[in-house]
Amino acid sequence: MIEVRHLTKKYGNHIAVDDLSFTIDKGVIYGFLGPNGAGKSTTMNIITGCLGATAGEVLIDGHSIAEEPLAAKKLIGYLPEMPPVYMDMTPDEYLRFIMQARKIPAAERAGHLKTVMEKTRITEVKDRLIRNLSKGYRQRVGIAQALIGDPEIIILDEPTVGLDPAQIIEIRELIRELGQDHTIVLSSHILSEVQAVCDSIMIISGGRLVASDTAENLTALFAGKTTLKLEIRAGREQAEKVLNKVEGIDHTDWYAGDENTVRADIHPTDDQDLRERIFRAFAEADLPLLEMTRIRASLEDVFIELTGAEASPDPAGGDSSGNRKNKKAEKNKDPETDPSKEADDK
Ligand code: ADP
Ligand code: MG
């Protein structure tokens, strides 16, 4: 559906997007996850034809966004970080304006408008000025705008930023619903949001793609990062001697324990479970193993390891442990998008 090949964007000497390549398949919800400044908005602006690339190419269903912008853009609806919504219009006026700009045949407009408003649940506010709507409703109008022309692909840049927790949950639900009929790419710097909404995750950091897989596979990829935490009643040297005989340990980090004890973090070479082996080794040496806990790497750990950034807390609340029910987003500014562009270009 979308092919991104060796995409690079430089702002002066600063490389915002660095040789990025990936493929977006039809019918999947993708999460573009990365800390602020990672290059998410820049990439989305290039994919949607709002910004030129320094190098590389983007193909939308085989059409180059640079060489055949009209054919390519027809397939994409885009909600930029700064939604191109006109405050002094009503949703009804605004969406009619967008339909005109995107050359929806006059005879189809009334029906299309009705469908889009129903999908995004803005029918009840269609005659109020956009400036008087809540941020949540304004964002719905922005999403409605992206749906005009019924494009196959919907691209949403940080769609829940600045919303309150209830609105965030509603927008996430809306996105999941839209995912039934569209291919969706959304960006977020909130790990739990991407986990809650997306089928597939692309982690981007410093303009580079550092991981790309399902949430489950990304977590599994790091399952080898299981750590065993031990506390042993022994001196470090005694304990080290015992562990040296245990097979399957990559390395061990040592810490001082309480009086007469030592603590060790054991990192296995692969995903094997060393607990029994370690238990027996200490029993044989007659050294009391006071504690042994297995810690599995979470997707949160994966994110931190790959991007060097702390995962942002979820403003929609919920936990950060990766249940897919209840998550959220935050703040990120981007002066990049010209509000008039969307309407004019399409
Ligand atoms: P994200 O959306 O992931 O937060 P951006 O794509 O907005 O990241 O920005 C990527 C990098 O490019 C950042 O370092 C940002 O400061 C820089 N950048 C973005 N837009 C511009 C611009 N118009 N001029 C110069 N630098 C920019
Ligand atoms: Mg951004």
GROMACS .gro file of C-alpha atoms and ligand atoms in nm:
model
  374
    1MET     CA    1   0.000   0.000   0.000
    2ILE     CA    2   0.279   0.242   0.097
    3GLU     CA    3   0.645   0.191   0.012
    4VAL     CA    4   0.896   0.420   0.177
    5ARG     CA    5   1.245   0.379   0.036
    6HIS     CA    6   1.559   0.535   0.177
    7LEU     CA    7   1.375   0.847   0.281
    8THR     CA    8   1.597   1.127   0.407
    9LYS     CA    9   1.508   1.480   0.510
   10LYS     CA   10   1.763   1.741   0.608
   11TYR     CA   11   1.689   2.081   0.756
   12GLY     CA   12   2.016   2.258   0.685
   13ASN     CA   13   2.274   2.033   0.844
   14HIS     CA   14   2.024   1.867   1.072
   15ILE     CA   15   1.907   1.523   0.959
   16ALA     CA   16   1.544   1.487   1.072
   17VAL     CA   17   1.478   1.164   0.880
   18ASP     CA   18   1.771   0.936   0.812
   19ASP     CA   19   1.747   0.672   0.539
   20LEU     CA   20   1.407   0.541   0.647
   21SER     CA   21   1.262   0.240   0.464
   22PHE     CA   22   0.942   0.051   0.544
   23THR     CA   23   0.627  -0.094   0.392
   24ILE     CA   24   0.268  -0.035   0.500
   25ASP     CA   25   0.030  -0.321   0.419
   26LYS     CA   26  -0.336  -0.285   0.344
   27GLY     CA   27  -0.589  -0.313   0.624
   28VAL     CA   28  -0.347  -0.283   0.915
   29ILE     CA   29  -0.334  -0.016   1.189
   30TYR     CA   30   0.026   0.100   1.223
   31GLY     CA   31   0.167   0.294   1.514
   32PHE     CA   32   0.456   0.521   1.447
   33LEU     CA   33   0.611   0.543   1.792
   34GLY     CA   34   0.892   0.769   1.899
   35PRO     CA   35   0.989   1.043   2.140
   36ASN     CA   36   0.944   1.410   2.047
   37GLY     CA   37   1.181   1.511   1.772
   38ALA     CA   38   1.216   1.155   1.640
   39GLY     CA   39   1.101   1.258   1.293
   40LYS     CA   40   0.742   1.131   1.298
   41SER     CA   41   0.573   1.447   1.171
   42THR     CA   42   0.842   1.506   0.912
   43THR     CA   43   0.795   1.154   0.776
   44MET     CA   44   0.417   1.187   0.770
   45ASN     CA   45   0.437   1.523   0.598
   46ILE     CA   46   0.654   1.369   0.328
   47ILE     CA   47   0.437   1.059   0.284
   48THR     CA   48   0.131   1.280   0.240
   49GLY     CA   49   0.303   1.510  -0.007
   50CYS     CA   50   0.298   1.816   0.218
   51LEU     CA   51   0.676   1.833   0.236
   52GLY     CA   52   0.948   1.741  -0.011
   53ALA     CA   53   1.214   1.482   0.074
   54THR     CA   54   1.587   1.547   0.048
   55ALA     CA   55   1.637   1.195  -0.088
   56GLY     CA   56   1.449   0.871  -0.126
   57GLU     CA   57   1.101   0.797  -0.250
   58VAL     CA   58   0.749   0.727  -0.134
   59LEU     CA   59   0.511   0.515  -0.340
   60ILE     CA   60   0.142   0.512  -0.261
   61ASP     CA   61  -0.012   0.208  -0.427
   62GLY     CA   62   0.265   0.234  -0.686
   63HIS     CA   63   0.228   0.609  -0.743
   64SER     CA   64   0.525   0.826  -0.652
   65ILE     CA   65   0.414   1.105  -0.420
   66ALA     CA   66   0.673   1.334  -0.579
   67GLU     CA   67   0.603   1.250  -0.944
   68GLU     CA   68   0.233   1.167  -0.945
   69PRO     CA   69   0.107   1.367  -0.648
   70LEU     CA   70  -0.256   1.378  -0.762
   71ALA     CA   71  -0.293   1.003  -0.808
   72ALA     CA   72  -0.103   0.934  -0.486
   73LYS     CA   73  -0.281   1.189  -0.270
   74LYS     CA   74  -0.623   1.065  -0.375
   75LEU     CA   75  -0.552   0.751  -0.173
   76ILE     CA   76  -0.463   0.933   0.148
   77GLY     CA   77  -0.653   1.126   0.411
   78TYR     CA   78  -0.428   1.318   0.651
   79LEU     CA   79  -0.480   1.473   0.989
   80PRO     CA   80  -0.165   1.678   1.050
   81GLU     CA   81  -0.044   1.767   1.397
   82MET     CA   82  -0.200   2.111   1.361
   83PRO     CA   83  -0.542   2.024   1.224
   84PRO     CA   84  -0.637   2.233   0.921
   85VAL     CA   85  -0.966   2.334   1.070
   86TYR     CA   86  -1.118   2.679   1.021
   87MET     CA   87  -1.251   2.817   1.346
   88ASP     CA   88  -1.506   3.053   1.189
   89MET     CA   89  -1.683   2.783   0.994
   90THR     CA   90  -1.926   2.521   1.112
   91PRO     CA   91  -1.830   2.155   1.057
   92ASP     CA   92  -2.096   2.143   0.786
   93GLU     CA   93  -1.950   2.441   0.598
   94TYR     CA   94  -1.594   2.327   0.650
   95LEU     CA   95  -1.650   1.974   0.525
   96ARG     CA   96  -1.846   2.101   0.222
   97PHE     CA   97  -1.549   2.324   0.147
   98ILE     CA   98  -1.314   2.025   0.168
   99MET     CA   99  -1.542   1.819  -0.058
  100GLN     CA  100  -1.532   2.093  -0.317
  101ALA     CA  101  -1.155   2.120  -0.293
  102ARG     CA  102  -1.120   1.743  -0.337
  103LYS     CA  103  -1.358   1.749  -0.631
  104ILE     CA  104  -1.621   1.518  -0.491
  105PRO     CA  105  -1.894   1.512  -0.760
  106ALA     CA  106  -2.175   1.750  -0.660
  107ALA     CA  107  -2.439   1.478  -0.675
  108GLU     CA  108  -2.254   1.266  -0.419
  109ARG     CA  109  -2.176   1.539  -0.168
  110ALA     CA  110  -2.486   1.531   0.051
  111GLY     CA  111  -2.469   1.155   0.099
  112HIS     CA  112  -2.094   1.152   0.155
  113LEU     CA  113  -2.114   1.434   0.409
  114LYS     CA  114  -2.382   1.250   0.602
  115THR     CA  115  -2.178   0.927   0.609
  116VAL     CA  116  -1.859   1.099   0.720
  117MET     CA  117  -2.038   1.295   0.994
  118GLU     CA  118  -2.206   0.981   1.120
  119LYS     CA  119  -1.881   0.784   1.120
  120THR     CA  120  -1.705   1.052   1.324
  121ARG     CA  121  -2.018   1.129   1.531
  122ILE     CA  122  -2.029   1.502   1.470
  123THR     CA  123  -2.379   1.526   1.320
  124GLU     CA  124  -2.518   1.683   1.635
  125VAL     CA  125  -2.266   1.970   1.629
  126LYS     CA  126  -2.259   2.025   1.253
  127ASP     CA  127  -2.410   2.375   1.270
  128ARG     CA  128  -2.204   2.512   1.559
  129LEU     CA  129  -1.897   2.723   1.498
  130ILE     CA  130  -1.586   2.507   1.517
  131ARG     CA  131  -1.430   2.760   1.758
  132ASN     CA  132  -1.705   2.682   2.009
  133LEU     CA  133  -1.653   2.307   1.997
  134SER     CA  134  -1.453   2.113   2.256
  135LYS     CA  135  -1.107   1.999   2.151
  136GLY     CA  136  -1.237   1.645   2.126
  137TYR     CA  137  -1.505   1.748   1.877
  138ARG     CA  138  -1.260   1.964   1.684
  139GLN     CA  139  -1.036   1.661   1.651
  140ARG     CA  140  -1.334   1.462   1.521
  141VAL     CA  141  -1.391   1.732   1.261
  142GLY     CA  142  -1.023   1.702   1.168
  143ILE     CA  143  -1.063   1.325   1.129
  144ALA     CA  144  -1.384   1.379   0.928
  145GLN     CA  145  -1.181   1.603   0.696
  146ALA     CA  146  -0.932   1.318   0.647
  147LEU     CA  147  -1.218   1.085   0.552
  148ILE     CA  148  -1.351   1.307   0.274
  149GLY     CA  149  -1.319   1.122  -0.055
  150ASP     CA  150  -1.313   0.790   0.133
  151PRO     CA  151  -0.938   0.738   0.095
  152GLU     CA  152  -0.798   0.391   0.149
  153ILE     CA  153  -0.524   0.519   0.381
  154ILE     CA  154  -0.574   0.746   0.681
  155ILE     CA  155  -0.269   0.910   0.836
  156LEU     CA  156  -0.311   1.069   1.179
  157ASP     CA  157  -0.031   1.265   1.344
  158GLU     CA  158  -0.058   1.246   1.722
  159PRO     CA  159  -0.438   1.239   1.704
  160THR     CA  160  -0.495   1.249   2.080
  161VAL     CA  161  -0.250   1.523   2.177
  162GLY     CA  162  -0.401   1.787   2.404
  163LEU     CA  163  -0.725   1.601   2.469
  164ASP     CA  164  -0.861   1.511   2.809
  165PRO     CA  165  -0.871   1.147   2.920
  166ALA     CA  166  -1.235   1.084   2.823
  167GLN     CA  167  -1.184   1.241   2.480
  168ILE     CA  168  -0.868   1.040   2.426
  169ILE     CA  169  -1.048   0.715   2.492
  170GLU     CA  170  -1.324   0.816   2.247
  171ILE     CA  171  -1.079   0.912   1.974
  172ARG     CA  172  -0.891   0.585   2.018
  173GLU     CA  173  -1.215   0.395   1.983
  174LEU     CA  174  -1.300   0.592   1.672
  175ILE     CA  175  -0.960   0.510   1.522
  176ARG     CA  176  -1.007   0.141   1.589
  177GLU     CA  177  -1.347   0.156   1.419
  178LEU     CA  178  -1.199   0.333   1.117
  179GLY     CA  179  -0.936   0.061   1.107
  180GLN     CA  180  -1.203  -0.185   0.997
  181ASP     CA  181  -1.237  -0.010   0.660
  182HIS     CA  182  -0.907   0.171   0.619
  183THR     CA  183  -0.533   0.127   0.642
  184ILE     CA  184  -0.426   0.356   0.926
  185VAL     CA  185  -0.094   0.504   1.027
  186LEU     CA  186  -0.095   0.703   1.347
  187SER     CA  187   0.193   0.857   1.530
  188SER     CA  188   0.232   0.884   1.901
  189HIS     CA  189   0.498   0.927   2.164
  190ILE     CA  190   0.282   0.729   2.405
  191LEU     CA  191   0.375   0.363   2.408
  192SER     CA  192   0.052   0.251   2.572
  193GLU     CA  193  -0.153   0.438   2.312
  194VAL     CA  194   0.016   0.254   2.029
  195GLN     CA  195  -0.024  -0.074   2.218
  196ALA     CA  196  -0.392  -0.003   2.275
  197VAL     CA  197  -0.478   0.092   1.918
  198CYS     CA  198  -0.229  -0.057   1.673
  199ASP     CA  199  -0.169  -0.397   1.518
  200SER     CA  200   0.186  -0.318   1.421
  201ILE     CA  201   0.444  -0.090   1.577
  202MET     CA  202   0.729   0.099   1.415
  203ILE     CA  203   0.967   0.255   1.663
  204ILE     CA  204   1.153   0.557   1.530
  205SER     CA  205   1.435   0.737   1.703
  206GLY     CA  206   1.667   1.006   1.571
  207GLY     CA  207   1.504   0.980   1.228
  208ARG     CA  208   1.578   0.608   1.202
  209LEU     CA  209   1.357   0.304   1.222
  210VAL     CA  210   1.490   0.107   1.519
  211ALA     CA  211   1.226  -0.167   1.535
  212SER     CA  212   0.920  -0.276   1.344
  213ASP     CA  213   0.690  -0.561   1.438
  214THR     CA  214   0.373  -0.651   1.624
  215ALA     CA  215   0.363  -0.554   1.991
  216GLU     CA  216   0.373  -0.924   2.081
  217ASN     CA  217   0.676  -0.995   1.865
  218LEU     CA  218   0.861  -0.687   1.983
  219THR     CA  219   0.815  -0.800   2.339
  220ALA     CA  220   0.916  -1.155   2.249
  221LEU     CA  221   1.224  -1.026   2.070
  222PHE     CA  222   1.338  -0.897   2.403
  223ALA     CA  223   1.222  -1.194   2.605
  224GLY     CA  224   1.586  -1.305   2.611
  225LYS     CA  225   1.634  -0.998   2.822
  226THR     CA  226   1.481  -1.179   3.116
  227THR     CA  227   1.676  -1.103   3.431
  228LEU     CA  228   1.702  -1.319   3.742
  229LYS     CA  229   1.750  -1.124   4.063
  230LEU     CA  230   1.919  -1.319   4.341
  231GLU     CA  231   2.010  -1.258   4.699
  232ILE     CA  232   2.255  -1.509   4.844
  233ARG     CA  233   2.387  -1.547   5.195
  234ALA     CA  234   2.752  -1.562   5.092
  235GLY     CA  235   3.041  -1.342   4.996
  236ARG     CA  236   3.061  -1.232   4.636
  237GLU     CA  237   3.358  -1.455   4.560
  238GLN     CA  238   3.187  -1.766   4.696
  239ALA     CA  239   2.872  -1.690   4.501
  240GLU     CA  240   3.064  -1.613   4.186
  241LYS     CA  241   3.238  -1.950   4.207
  242VAL     CA  242   2.902  -2.125   4.217
  243LEU     CA  243   2.758  -1.928   3.925
  244ASN     CA  244   3.068  -1.989   3.715
  245LYS     CA  245   2.965  -2.354   3.701
  246VAL     CA  246   2.611  -2.276   3.584
  247GLU     CA  247   2.570  -2.295   3.208
  248GLY     CA  248   2.366  -2.042   3.015
  249ILE     CA  249   2.466  -1.719   3.190
  250ASP     CA  250   2.570  -1.433   2.966
  251HIS     CA  251   2.685  -1.203   3.243
  252THR     CA  252   2.610  -1.112   3.602
  253ASP     CA  253   2.586  -0.771   3.770
  254TRP     CA  254   2.680  -0.770   4.137
  255TYR     CA  255   2.550  -0.549   4.416
  256ALA     CA  256   2.613  -0.532   4.786
  257GLY     CA  257   2.332  -0.691   4.982
  258ASP     CA  258   2.256  -0.660   5.352
  259GLU     CA  259   2.506  -0.776   5.606
  260ASN     CA  260   2.641  -1.119   5.500
  261THR     CA  261   2.454  -1.124   5.173
  262VAL     CA  262   2.526  -1.034   4.815
  263ARG     CA  263   2.285  -0.951   4.533
  264ALA     CA  264   2.324  -1.054   4.171
  265ASP     CA  265   2.136  -0.975   3.851
  266ILE     CA  266   2.179  -1.265   3.614
  267HIS     CA  267   2.137  -1.217   3.242
  268PRO     CA  268   2.084  -1.550   3.062
  269THR     CA  269   2.237  -1.603   2.717
  270ASP     CA  270   1.897  -1.673   2.562
  271ASP     CA  271   1.544  -1.724   2.680
  272GLN     CA  272   1.621  -2.037   2.882
  273ASP     CA  273   1.490  -2.064   3.233
  274LEU     CA  274   1.792  -2.100   3.462
  275ARG     CA  275   1.603  -2.096   3.792
  276GLU     CA  276   1.624  -2.463   3.873
  277ARG     CA  277   1.989  -2.492   3.773
  278ILE     CA  278   2.078  -2.196   3.992
  279PHE     CA  279   1.876  -2.326   4.283
  280ARG     CA  280   2.053  -2.663   4.271
  281ALA     CA  281   2.398  -2.507   4.230
  282PHE     CA  282   2.361  -2.303   4.548
  283ALA     CA  283   2.204  -2.593   4.736
  284GLU     CA  284   2.498  -2.815   4.640
  285ALA     CA  285   2.744  -2.550   4.759
  286ASP     CA  286   2.542  -2.523   5.078
  287LEU     CA  287   2.492  -2.150   5.031
  288PRO     CA  288   2.143  -2.023   5.116
  289LEU     CA  289   1.964  -1.865   4.824
  290LEU     CA  290   1.742  -1.615   5.005
  291GLU     CA  291   1.564  -1.474   4.704
  292MET     CA  292   1.523  -1.537   4.332
  293THR     CA  293   1.292  -1.329   4.115
  294ARG     CA  294   1.246  -1.341   3.740
  295ILE     CA  295   1.197  -1.003   3.571
  296ARG     CA  296   1.080  -1.003   3.210
  297ALA     CA  297   1.151  -0.711   2.981
  298SER     CA  298   0.830  -0.522   2.902
  299LEU     CA  299   0.762  -0.335   2.583
  300GLU     CA  300   0.832  -0.027   2.793
  301ASP     CA  301   1.186  -0.155   2.848
  302VAL     CA  302   1.219  -0.225   2.478
  303PHE     CA  303   1.116   0.130   2.398
  304ILE     CA  304   1.361   0.279   2.647
  305GLU     CA  305   1.642   0.058   2.528
  306LEU     CA  306   1.584   0.137   2.160
  307THR     CA  307   1.520   0.510   2.184
  308GLY     CA  308   1.700   0.607   2.502
  309ALA     CA  309   1.381   0.792   2.597
  310GLU     CA  310   1.154   0.735   2.890
  311ALA     CA  311   0.815   0.622   2.769
  312SER     CA  312   0.562   0.899   2.839
  313PRO     CA  313   0.286   0.827   3.084
  314ASP     CA  314  -0.057   0.772   2.937
  315PRO     CA  315  -0.274   1.081   2.991
  316ALA     CA  316  -0.585   0.866   2.944
  317GLY     CA  317  -0.484   0.683   3.258
  318GLY     CA  318  -0.491   0.308   3.258
  319ASP     CA  319  -0.183   0.111   3.343
  320SER     CA  320   0.140   0.104   3.150
  321SER     CA  321   0.171  -0.272   3.160
  322GLY     CA  322   0.035  -0.330   2.817
  323ASN     CA  323  -0.329  -0.421   2.849
  324ARG     CA  324  -0.503  -0.314   2.532
  325LYS     CA  325  -0.808  -0.155   2.682
  326ASN     CA  326  -0.743   0.188   2.816
  327LYS     CA  327  -0.463   0.417   2.711
  328LYS     CA  328  -0.352   0.778   2.616
  329ALA     CA  329  -0.141   1.083   2.470
  330GLU     CA  330   0.030   1.414   2.534
  331LYS     CA  331   0.200   1.724   2.404
  332ASN     CA  332   0.412   1.782   2.100
  333LYS     CA  333   0.444   2.094   1.894
  334ASP     CA  334   0.505   2.114   1.526
  335PRO     CA  335   0.499   2.437   1.329
  336GLU     CA  336   0.540   2.241   1.010
  337THR     CA  337   0.194   2.213   0.868
  338ASP     CA  338   0.026   2.485   0.671
  339PRO     CA  339  -0.345   2.471   0.756
  340SER     CA  340  -0.450   2.565   0.404
  341LYS     CA  341  -0.242   2.299   0.234
  342GLU     CA  342  -0.468   2.002   0.281
  343ALA     CA  343  -0.771   2.170   0.136
  344ASP     CA  344  -0.590   2.323  -0.158
  345ASP     CA  345  -0.397   2.020  -0.260
  346LYS     CA  346  -0.660   1.758  -0.267
  347ADP     P1  347   0.837   1.436   1.582
  347ADP     O1  348   0.712   1.461   1.504
  347ADP     O2  349   0.874   1.292   1.592
  347ADP     O3  350   0.834   1.502   1.716
  347ADP     P2  351   0.959   1.607   1.385
  347ADP     O4  352   0.944   1.537   1.257
  347ADP     O5  353   0.864   1.717   1.414
  347ADP     O6  354   0.960   1.501   1.503
  347ADP     O7  355   1.106   1.666   1.396
  347ADP     C1  356   1.222   1.590   1.368
  347ADP     C2  357   1.343   1.677   1.385
  347ADP     O8  358   1.346   1.775   1.282
  347ADP     C3  359   1.347   1.753   1.516
  347ADP     O9  360   1.479   1.755   1.560
  347ADP     C4  361   1.298   1.890   1.480
  347ADP    O10  362   1.353   1.986   1.565
  347ADP     C5  363   1.348   1.905   1.336
  347ADP     N1  364   1.259   1.991   1.257
  347ADP     C6  365   1.128   1.968   1.231
  347ADP     N2  366   1.076   2.063   1.151
  347ADP     C7  367   1.178   2.149   1.125
  347ADP     C8  368   1.190   2.269   1.045
  347ADP     N3  369   1.086   2.318   0.978
  347ADP     N4  370   1.310   2.328   1.043
  347ADP     C9  371   1.416   2.277   1.109
  347ADP     N5  372   1.413   2.167   1.183
  347ADP    C10  373   1.295   2.101   1.192
  348MG      MG  374   0.541   1.546   1.558
   0.00000   0.00000   0.00000
